[in-house]
Coordinates of C-alpha atoms and ligand atoms in Angstrom, one line a residue:
X1 CA 36.9 42.6 -43.7
X2 CA 33.2 41.9 -43.2
X3 CA 31.4 39.2 -41.1
X4 CA 30.2 37.8 -44.4
X5 CA 33.9 37.1 -45.4
X6 CA 34.4 35.1 -42.2
X7 CA 34.0 31.7 -43.6
X8 CA 36.4 32.3 -46.5
X9 CA 39.1 33.4 -44.2
X10 CA 38.6 30.7 -41.5
X11 CA 38.8 28.2 -44.3
X12 CA 42.1 29.7 -45.4
X13 CA 43.3 29.7 -41.8
X14 CA 42.2 26.2 -41.2
X15 CA 44.3 25.0 -44.2
X16 CA 47.3 26.9 -42.7
X17 CA 46.7 25.2 -39.3
X18 CA 46.5 21.8 -40.9
X19 CA 49.8 22.4 -42.6
X20 CA 51.3 23.8 -39.4
X21 CA 50.5 20.6 -37.4
X22 CA 51.5 18.3 -40.2
X23 CA 55.0 19.8 -40.3
X24 CA 55.4 20.7 -36.6
X25 CA 57.7 17.8 -35.7
X26 CA 60.2 19.0 -38.3
X27 CA 60.4 22.5 -36.9
X28 CA 62.8 23.6 -34.1
X29 CA 60.9 23.7 -30.8
X30 CA 62.4 26.9 -29.5
X31 CA 62.3 29.9 -31.8
X32 CA 65.7 30.4 -33.4
X33 CA 65.3 34.1 -34.0
X34 CA 67.5 37.0 -33.0
X35 CA 66.3 39.6 -30.5
X36 CA 64.5 42.4 -32.5
X37 CA 64.3 40.5 -35.7
X38 CA 60.5 40.2 -35.8
X39 CA 59.8 43.8 -34.8
X40 CA 62.2 44.9 -37.5
X41 CA 59.9 43.3 -40.1
X42 CA 56.9 45.4 -39.1
X43 CA 56.4 49.0 -40.2
X44 CA 57.1 51.5 -37.5
X45 CA 53.7 53.3 -37.9
X46 CA 50.1 52.1 -38.0
X47 CA 48.3 52.2 -41.4
X48 CA 45.9 55.1 -42.0
X49 CA 44.1 53.1 -44.7
X50 CA 42.7 49.6 -44.5
X51 CA 45.0 46.8 -45.6
X52 CA 43.4 43.9 -47.5
X53 CA 43.2 40.5 -45.7
X54 CA 45.3 38.9 -48.5
X55 CA 48.3 41.1 -47.5
X56 CA 47.7 40.7 -43.8
X57 CA 47.6 36.9 -44.1
X58 CA 50.7 36.9 -46.4
X59 CA 52.6 39.0 -43.8
X60 CA 51.5 36.7 -41.1
X61 CA 52.9 33.7 -43.0
X62 CA 56.1 35.6 -43.8
X63 CA 56.8 37.1 -40.4
X64 CA 55.2 35.2 -37.5
X65 CA 56.2 31.5 -37.8
X66 CA 59.9 32.3 -37.5
X67 CA 59.3 33.9 -34.2
X68 CA 57.3 31.2 -32.5
X69 CA 58.5 28.9 -29.8
X70 CA 56.3 25.9 -30.4
X71 CA 54.5 25.0 -27.2
X72 CA 52.4 22.5 -29.1
X73 CA 55.5 20.7 -30.4
X74 CA 55.4 17.1 -29.1
X75 CA 59.1 17.5 -28.0
X76 CA 58.4 20.6 -25.9
X77 CA 59.9 19.5 -22.5
X78 CA 60.6 23.0 -21.1
X79 CA 58.9 24.9 -18.2
X80 CA 55.5 23.2 -17.9
X81 CA 53.3 22.3 -20.9
X82 CA 50.7 24.7 -22.1
X83 CA 48.4 22.6 -24.2
X84 CA 45.8 23.1 -26.9
X85 CA 44.0 19.8 -27.6
X86 CA 42.2 20.0 -31.0
X87 CA 38.7 19.8 -29.4
X88 CA 39.6 22.7 -27.1
X89 CA 40.9 24.7 -30.0
X90 CA 37.5 24.2 -31.8
X91 CA 35.7 25.4 -28.7
X92 CA 37.9 28.4 -28.5
X93 CA 36.9 29.3 -32.1
X94 CA 33.3 29.2 -31.0
X95 CA 34.1 31.3 -27.9
X96 CA 35.8 33.8 -30.1
X97 CA 32.8 34.1 -32.4
X98 CA 30.3 34.4 -29.6
X99 CA 32.6 36.8 -27.7
X100 CA 30.4 37.2 -24.7
X101 CA 31.3 39.0 -21.5
X102 CA 30.6 36.4 -18.9
X103 CA 30.7 38.7 -15.9
X104 CA 27.1 38.3 -14.7
X105 CA 24.7 35.4 -15.1
X106 CA 22.5 37.7 -17.1
X107 CA 25.2 38.7 -19.5
X108 CA 25.8 35.0 -20.5
X109 CA 23.6 32.4 -18.8
X110 CA 25.1 29.5 -20.7
X111 CA 28.6 30.5 -19.8
X112 CA 27.8 30.8 -16.1
X113 CA 25.9 27.5 -15.9
X114 CA 28.3 25.5 -18.0
X115 CA 31.1 26.9 -15.8
X116 CA 29.4 25.7 -12.7
X117 CA 28.8 22.2 -14.2
X118 CA 32.4 22.0 -15.5
X119 CA 33.8 22.9 -12.0
X120 CA 31.7 20.1 -10.6
X121 CA 32.8 17.6 -13.2
X122 CA 36.4 18.4 -12.4
X123 CA 35.7 18.2 -8.7
X124 CA 34.3 14.7 -9.2
X125 CA 37.1 13.7 -11.6
X126 CA 39.7 14.7 -8.9
X127 CA 37.6 13.2 -6.1
X128 CA 37.2 16.4 -4.1
X129 CA 34.3 16.3 -1.7
X130 CA 30.9 17.7 -2.6
X131 CA 30.4 21.2 -1.4
X132 CA 33.6 22.5 -3.1
X133 CA 32.5 25.2 -5.6
X134 CA 34.8 27.2 -7.9
X135 CA 35.4 29.6 -10.6
X136 CA 37.5 29.6 -13.8
X137 CA 40.2 32.3 -13.8
X138 CA 42.6 33.4 -16.4
X139 CA 45.7 32.2 -14.6
X140 CA 47.0 30.6 -11.4
X141 CA 48.5 34.0 -10.6
X142 CA 45.0 35.5 -10.5
X143 CA 43.6 32.7 -8.5
X144 CA 46.4 33.0 -5.9
X145 CA 45.9 36.7 -5.8
X146 CA 42.3 36.1 -5.1
X147 CA 43.2 33.7 -2.2
X148 CA 45.7 36.1 -0.7
X149 CA 43.2 39.0 -0.9
X150 CA 40.7 36.7 0.9
X151 CA 43.3 35.9 3.6
X152 CA 43.8 39.6 4.0
X153 CA 40.2 40.5 4.4
X154 CA 39.4 37.6 6.6
X155 CA 42.3 38.4 8.9
X156 CA 41.3 42.1 9.1
X157 CA 37.6 41.4 9.9
X158 CA 36.8 42.4 6.3
X159 CA 38.0 46.0 6.8
X160 CA 41.0 46.1 4.5
X161 CA 38.9 47.0 1.4
X162 CA 37.3 49.9 3.2
X163 CA 40.0 51.3 5.4
X164 CA 43.1 50.2 3.6
X165 CA 46.0 48.5 5.4
X166 CA 47.7 51.3 7.3
X167 CA 47.3 50.8 11.0
X168 CA 46.1 47.2 10.6
X169 CA 49.3 45.6 12.0
X170 CA 51.5 43.3 9.9
X171 CA 49.6 40.5 8.2
X172 CA 51.7 37.4 7.7
X173 CA 51.5 34.7 5.0
X174 CA 53.4 31.5 5.2
X175 CA 54.8 29.2 2.5
X176 CA 57.9 27.2 1.7
X177 CA 60.7 28.4 -0.6
X178 CA 59.5 25.9 -3.2
X179 CA 56.4 27.9 -4.1
X180 CA 56.0 29.8 -7.4
X181 CA 56.8 33.5 -7.7
X182 CA 53.1 34.2 -8.2
X183 CA 52.8 33.9 -4.4
X184 CA 55.4 36.7 -3.9
X185 CA 53.7 38.8 -6.5
X186 CA 50.3 38.3 -4.9
X187 CA 51.7 39.5 -1.6
X188 CA 53.1 42.6 -3.3
X189 CA 49.9 43.5 -5.0
X190 CA 47.7 42.7 -2.0
X191 CA 49.6 45.3 0.0
X192 CA 51.0 42.7 2.4
X193 CA 54.5 43.1 1.2
X194 CA 57.4 40.7 0.5
X195 CA 58.7 41.1 4.0
X196 CA 55.5 39.6 5.4
X197 CA 55.7 36.5 3.2
X198 CA 57.5 34.1 5.5
X199 CA 59.4 31.4 3.7
X200 CA 59.4 28.4 6.0
X201 CA 62.4 25.9 5.7
X202 CA 61.8 22.5 4.1
X203 CA 63.0 19.1 5.0
X204 CA 65.1 16.7 2.9
X205 CA 62.1 16.0 0.7
X206 CA 61.5 19.7 0.1
X207 CA 58.3 19.6 2.1
X208 CA 57.5 22.5 4.4
X209 CA 58.7 21.7 8.0
X210 CA 55.6 21.7 10.3
X211 CA 57.7 22.5 13.4
X212 CA 59.3 25.5 11.7
X213 CA 55.8 26.7 10.6
X214 CA 54.4 26.4 14.1
X215 CA 57.5 28.3 15.5
X216 CA 57.2 31.1 13.0
X217 CA 53.5 31.6 13.8
X218 CA 54.1 31.6 17.5
X219 CA 56.9 34.1 17.2
X220 CA 54.8 36.3 14.9
X221 CA 51.9 36.3 17.4
X222 CA 54.4 37.2 20.2
X223 CA 55.6 40.1 18.1
X224 CA 52.1 41.4 17.7
X225 CA 51.8 40.4 14.0
X226 CA 48.7 38.9 12.4
X227 CA 49.1 35.5 10.9
X228 CA 46.6 35.4 8.0
X229 CA 47.2 32.5 5.7
X230 CA 49.1 29.5 4.6
X231 CA 50.1 28.7 1.0
X232 CA 50.9 25.1 0.2
X233 CA 52.2 23.5 -3.0
X234 CA 51.7 20.3 -4.8
X235 CA 54.1 20.2 -7.7
X236 CA 56.3 23.3 -7.2
X237 CA 57.6 24.8 -10.5
X238 CA 61.3 24.3 -9.9
X239 CA 61.5 20.6 -9.1
X240 CA 57.9 19.6 -8.5
X241 CA 58.1 19.8 -4.7
X242 CA 54.9 18.6 -2.8
X243 CA 54.2 19.7 0.7
X244 CA 52.9 16.9 3.1
X245 CA 49.6 18.6 3.7
X246 CA 47.9 17.0 6.7
X247 CA 50.2 18.3 9.5
X248 CA 50.5 21.7 7.9
X249 CA 46.7 22.1 7.5
X250 CA 46.2 20.9 11.1
X251 CA 48.4 23.8 12.3
X252 CA 46.6 26.3 10.0
X253 CA 43.2 25.2 11.4
X254 CA 44.4 25.4 15.0
X255 CA 45.8 28.9 14.3
X256 CA 42.7 30.0 12.3
X257 CA 44.7 30.5 9.0
X258 CA 43.0 30.4 5.6
X259 CA 44.8 27.8 3.4
X260 CA 45.5 28.0 -0.4
X261 CA 47.0 25.1 -2.3
X262 CA 48.9 25.8 -5.5
X263 CA 48.7 22.8 -7.8
X264 CA 48.9 24.7 -11.0
X265 CA 50.7 22.0 -12.9
X266 CA 50.3 18.8 -10.9
X267 CA 46.6 19.3 -10.3
X268 CA 45.7 17.8 -13.7
X269 CA 47.3 14.5 -12.7
X270 CA 44.9 14.3 -9.8
X271 CA 42.3 12.9 -12.2
X272 CA 44.3 9.7 -11.9
X273 CA 43.6 8.0 -8.5
X274 CA 47.1 6.4 -8.3
X275 CA 48.8 9.8 -8.2
X276 CA 46.6 11.4 -5.5
X277 CA 48.9 10.5 -2.7
X278 CA 51.0 13.6 -3.6
X279 CA 48.1 15.9 -2.4
X280 CA 46.7 13.7 0.4
X281 CA 44.7 16.2 2.6
X282 CA 43.9 18.6 -0.2
X283 CA 40.2 18.3 0.6
X284 CA 40.8 20.2 3.8
X285 CA 42.2 23.3 2.0
X286 CA 40.0 26.4 1.7
X287 CA 41.2 27.2 -1.8
X288 CA 42.9 25.1 -4.5
X289 CA 44.2 26.2 -7.9
X290 CA 45.1 24.1 -10.9
X291 CA 45.5 24.9 -14.6
X292 CA 43.7 22.7 -17.1
X293 CA 45.6 24.8 -19.6
X294 CA 48.9 23.2 -18.5
X295 CA 48.6 19.5 -18.4
X296 CA 45.0 18.6 -19.0
X297 CA 44.7 19.8 -22.6
X298 CA 42.6 23.0 -22.5
X299 CA 43.9 26.1 -24.3
X300 CA 45.3 28.9 -22.3
X301 CA 43.7 30.6 -20.5
X302 CA 41.9 28.2 -18.1
X303 CA 42.7 28.1 -14.4
X304 CA 40.4 26.4 -11.9
X305 CA 40.1 27.8 -8.4
X306 CA 38.1 25.4 -6.1
X307 CA 36.7 27.0 -3.0
X308 CA 35.5 25.2 0.1
X309 CA 33.3 28.2 1.1
X310 CA 33.0 30.6 -1.8
X311 CA 31.2 33.2 0.4
X312 CA 34.5 34.3 2.0
X313 CA 36.0 35.1 -1.4
X314 CA 32.8 36.7 -2.6
X315 CA 32.7 38.9 0.5
X316 CA 36.3 39.9 -0.4
X317 CA 35.6 40.8 -4.1
X318 CA 31.9 41.0 -4.5
X319 CA 31.6 44.7 -5.3
X320 CA 28.2 45.4 -6.8
X321 CA 27.7 48.9 -8.2
X322 CA 24.2 49.8 -9.3
X323 CA 24.9 49.5 -13.0
X324 CA 25.7 45.8 -12.4
X325 CA 22.7 45.0 -10.3
X326 CA 20.5 42.3 -11.8
X327 CA 17.2 40.6 -10.9
X328 CA 17.2 37.5 -8.6
X329 CA 20.8 38.3 -7.6
X330 CA 20.3 36.1 -4.5
X331 CA 19.5 32.9 -6.5
X332 CA 22.0 33.3 -9.3
X333 CA 25.8 33.3 -9.5
X334 CA 27.5 36.4 -10.9
X335 CA 31.1 35.2 -11.3
X336 CA 32.6 38.6 -11.5
X337 CA 32.0 38.8 -7.7
X338 CA 34.5 35.9 -7.3
X339 CA 37.5 37.5 -9.1
X340 CA 39.5 40.6 -9.6
X341 CA 38.6 41.3 -13.2
X342 CA 35.1 42.2 -14.1
X343 CA 35.1 41.0 -17.7
X344 CA 35.4 37.3 -18.2
X345 CA 35.8 35.1 -21.3
X346 CA 33.6 32.0 -21.9
X347 CA 36.3 29.6 -20.7
X348 CA 34.0 26.7 -19.7
X349 CA 33.2 25.8 -23.3
X350 CA 36.7 24.4 -24.0
X351 CA 36.5 22.3 -20.9
X352 CA 33.2 20.9 -22.0
X353 CA 34.5 20.0 -25.4
X354 CA 37.8 18.7 -24.0
X355 CA 36.3 16.4 -21.4
X356 CA 33.7 15.0 -23.7
X357 CA 36.0 14.6 -26.8
X358 CA 38.6 12.5 -25.0
X359 CA 36.7 11.3 -21.9
X360 CA 38.4 11.2 -18.5
X361 CA 40.0 7.9 -19.6
X362 CA 41.5 9.5 -22.6
X363 CA 42.9 12.4 -20.5
X364 CA 44.2 10.0 -17.8
X365 CA 46.0 7.8 -20.3
X366 CA 47.9 10.7 -21.7
X367 CA 49.0 11.8 -18.2
X368 CA 49.9 8.3 -17.2
X369 CA 52.0 7.9 -20.4
X370 CA 53.8 11.2 -19.7
X371 CA 54.7 10.0 -16.2
X372 CA 55.8 6.6 -17.3
X373 CA 58.0 7.8 -20.2
X374 CA 59.5 10.5 -18.0
X375 CA 60.5 7.9 -15.5
X376 CA 61.9 5.7 -18.3
X377 CA 64.1 8.6 -19.5
X378 CA 65.2 9.4 -16.0
X379 CA 66.4 5.8 -15.4
X380 CA 68.2 5.7 -18.7
X381 CA 70.1 8.9 -17.8
X382 CA 70.7 7.7 -14.3
X383 CA 72.4 4.6 -15.7
X384 CA 75.1 6.8 -17.4
X385 CA 78.3 7.8 -15.6
X386 CA 78.3 11.2 -17.2
X387 CA 74.8 12.3 -16.0
X388 CA 73.5 12.8 -12.5
X389 CA 69.8 12.9 -11.5
X390 CA 69.6 15.8 -9.1
X391 CA 66.0 15.5 -8.2
X392 CA 63.9 12.3 -8.7
X393 CA 60.9 12.5 -10.9
X394 CA 57.7 13.8 -9.3
X395 CA 54.9 12.9 -11.6
X396 CA 56.4 13.9 -15.0
X397 CA 59.3 16.2 -13.9
X398 CA 62.8 15.5 -12.9
X399 CA 66.1 17.4 -13.0
X400 CA 69.6 16.4 -13.9
X401 CA 73.1 17.7 -14.4
X402 CA 75.7 16.8 -17.0
X403 CA 78.6 15.7 -14.9
X404 CA 81.5 14.8 -17.2
X405 CA 84.7 13.6 -15.5
X406 CA 86.8 16.5 -14.3
X407 CA 84.3 19.1 -15.6
X408 CA 82.3 21.7 -13.5
X409 CA 78.8 20.3 -13.5
X410 CA 77.2 23.8 -13.5
X411 CA 79.1 25.1 -16.5
X412 CA 78.8 21.8 -18.3
X413 CA 75.1 21.7 -17.8
X414 CA 74.6 25.3 -18.9
X415 CA 76.6 24.7 -22.0
X416 CA 74.8 21.5 -22.9
X417 CA 71.5 23.2 -22.4
X418 CA 72.4 25.9 -24.8
X419 CA 73.5 23.4 -27.4
X420 CA 70.3 21.4 -27.0
X421 CA 68.1 24.4 -27.5
X422 CA 70.1 25.8 -30.4
X423 CA 69.8 22.3 -32.0
X424 CA 66.0 22.6 -31.8
X425 CA 64.9 19.0 -31.9
X426 CA 63.9 19.2 -28.2
X427 CA 63.4 22.1 -25.8
X428 CA 64.5 22.0 -22.1
X429 CA 64.9 24.7 -19.5
X430 CA 66.9 25.1 -16.3
X431 CA 66.4 25.9 -12.7
X432 CA 68.6 26.8 -9.8
X433 CA 68.3 24.0 -7.2
X434 CA 70.2 24.4 -3.9
X435 CA 72.6 26.6 -5.6
X436 CA 73.2 24.2 -8.5
X437 CA 72.4 24.8 -12.2
X438 CA 70.2 21.9 -13.1
X439 CA 68.3 21.0 -16.3
X440 CA 64.6 20.3 -16.0
X441 CA 62.8 17.7 -18.0
X442 CA 59.0 17.5 -18.1
X443 CA 56.8 15.8 -20.7
X444 CA 53.2 16.9 -21.1
X445 CA 52.3 17.9 -24.7
X446 CA 49.0 16.4 -25.7
X447 CA 50.4 14.5 -28.7
X448 CA 53.8 13.5 -27.2
X449 CA 54.7 9.9 -27.9
X450 CA 57.2 7.6 -26.2
X451 CA 59.4 8.1 -29.3
X452 CA 59.5 11.8 -28.7
X453 CA 60.7 11.3 -25.1
X454 CA 63.3 8.7 -26.2
X455 CA 64.4 11.2 -28.9
X456 CA 65.3 13.5 -25.9
X457 CA 67.7 10.8 -24.7
X458 CA 69.3 10.6 -28.1
X459 CA 69.7 14.3 -28.4
X460 CA 70.9 14.9 -24.9
X461 CA 73.6 12.2 -25.1
X462 CA 74.6 13.0 -28.6
X463 CA 75.1 16.7 -27.9
X464 CA 76.9 16.0 -24.7
X465 CA 79.4 13.8 -26.6
Ligands
PLP501 C1 52.7 27.8 -13.8 C2 52.6 27.9 -12.4 C3 52.0 29.0 -11.8 C4 51.6 30.2 -12.6 O1 50.6 30.0 -13.5 P1 49.9 31.1 -14.3 O2 48.6 30.4 -14.7 O3 50.8 31.3 -15.5 O4 49.7 32.3 -13.5 C5 51.9 29.1 -10.5 N1 52.2 28.0 -9.7 C6 52.8 26.9 -10.2 C7 53.2 25.8 -9.3 C8 53.0 26.8 -11.6 O5 53.5 25.7 -12.1

């Protein structure tokens, strides 16, 4: 295939996409394929000779759609959403064609400068104070790793990168048990170790207990350990837990700990002023991550890391070998110095298209609807004797159990969930909460309607019966 054939094939692909969206509501949300079935349809060996695009496209249509779980299905209520608003898809198509490496200002000035402006637009949209800068990363996991590495370097007087960690004493990071596993993984990768990630107990509202945090830090100092950082959460993955930030940040400041807030999912809702009470105090964090690719509408990958003082993270990761040196390095931003990977995609373009094509009001109204419809579904299920709401909705997420008379709620819920996902009209997933198997519900697909959410009620109750 040649560049001159590009238009022909994008036109063909565009027609496929149009058909795909037109029929998406009729398809099962979760792929209904058997393990290994897709791989079995591919030849075991790579072709020595070129295959014509006609055959490649035909094989795509024959093989791939069956093996897709449809994250863009309006009745995808599992995990958290991973959106692809049409305007963002168009921007990604342009990004694909331009295919710049946006590691240095010089290697893509437009990408760097649009990224800076988009970070500032989002800062304003979420009402964070001026002075917060930021960077677009591929995932919240990468942003959190960056923050943990920054905690490590800051706590070792910026000697970890040079000397390694042996002989440095035990660095300690604190979080609650409600945080995402990406915090654990960041501690593994940063050389801090799982044993030095201290999980602080939570109160009845699943917020980290400030007294327990203070006690843990005090005990660690007495033992000669080095408290390095505090990771907070707004909208934990399991049940949407939100730490009460002010008392925890006050302790971190008094103890000179660097703070990172994981709001990967819930952060998008912070463009709505009425929801901001869940992260009251966020403006005092050193680092905040949220994923516009989850709930805001941007395509994966698009994770924003806001930084109160970007210099600390740049000092942690700003390696500058001679082959990357550029003129005027003092005045310009070279974003590779803010992140672990060197190469970077032009991710800001999809934010620019997204925010303009819908406006903040358009984006807010979707999130508000998701929250309102989720609460409506929650109260309908709550009214039934055979269902129990196990955790109340936080923004657009609640959990429930199927609790038929005389049955074991864990087994009944697991069986119901399997039936629901085999049925395919909706897609839900589970979590283990306080030892109980509970079903999560979260609405957030860009095109989701009230009807879609109410269909979930019909499917859940029909299949339970
Ligand atoms: C989804 C999620 C993550 C991980 O996000 P990635 O971008 O996939 O790394 C981390 N924390 C929370 C709270 C999440 O919801």
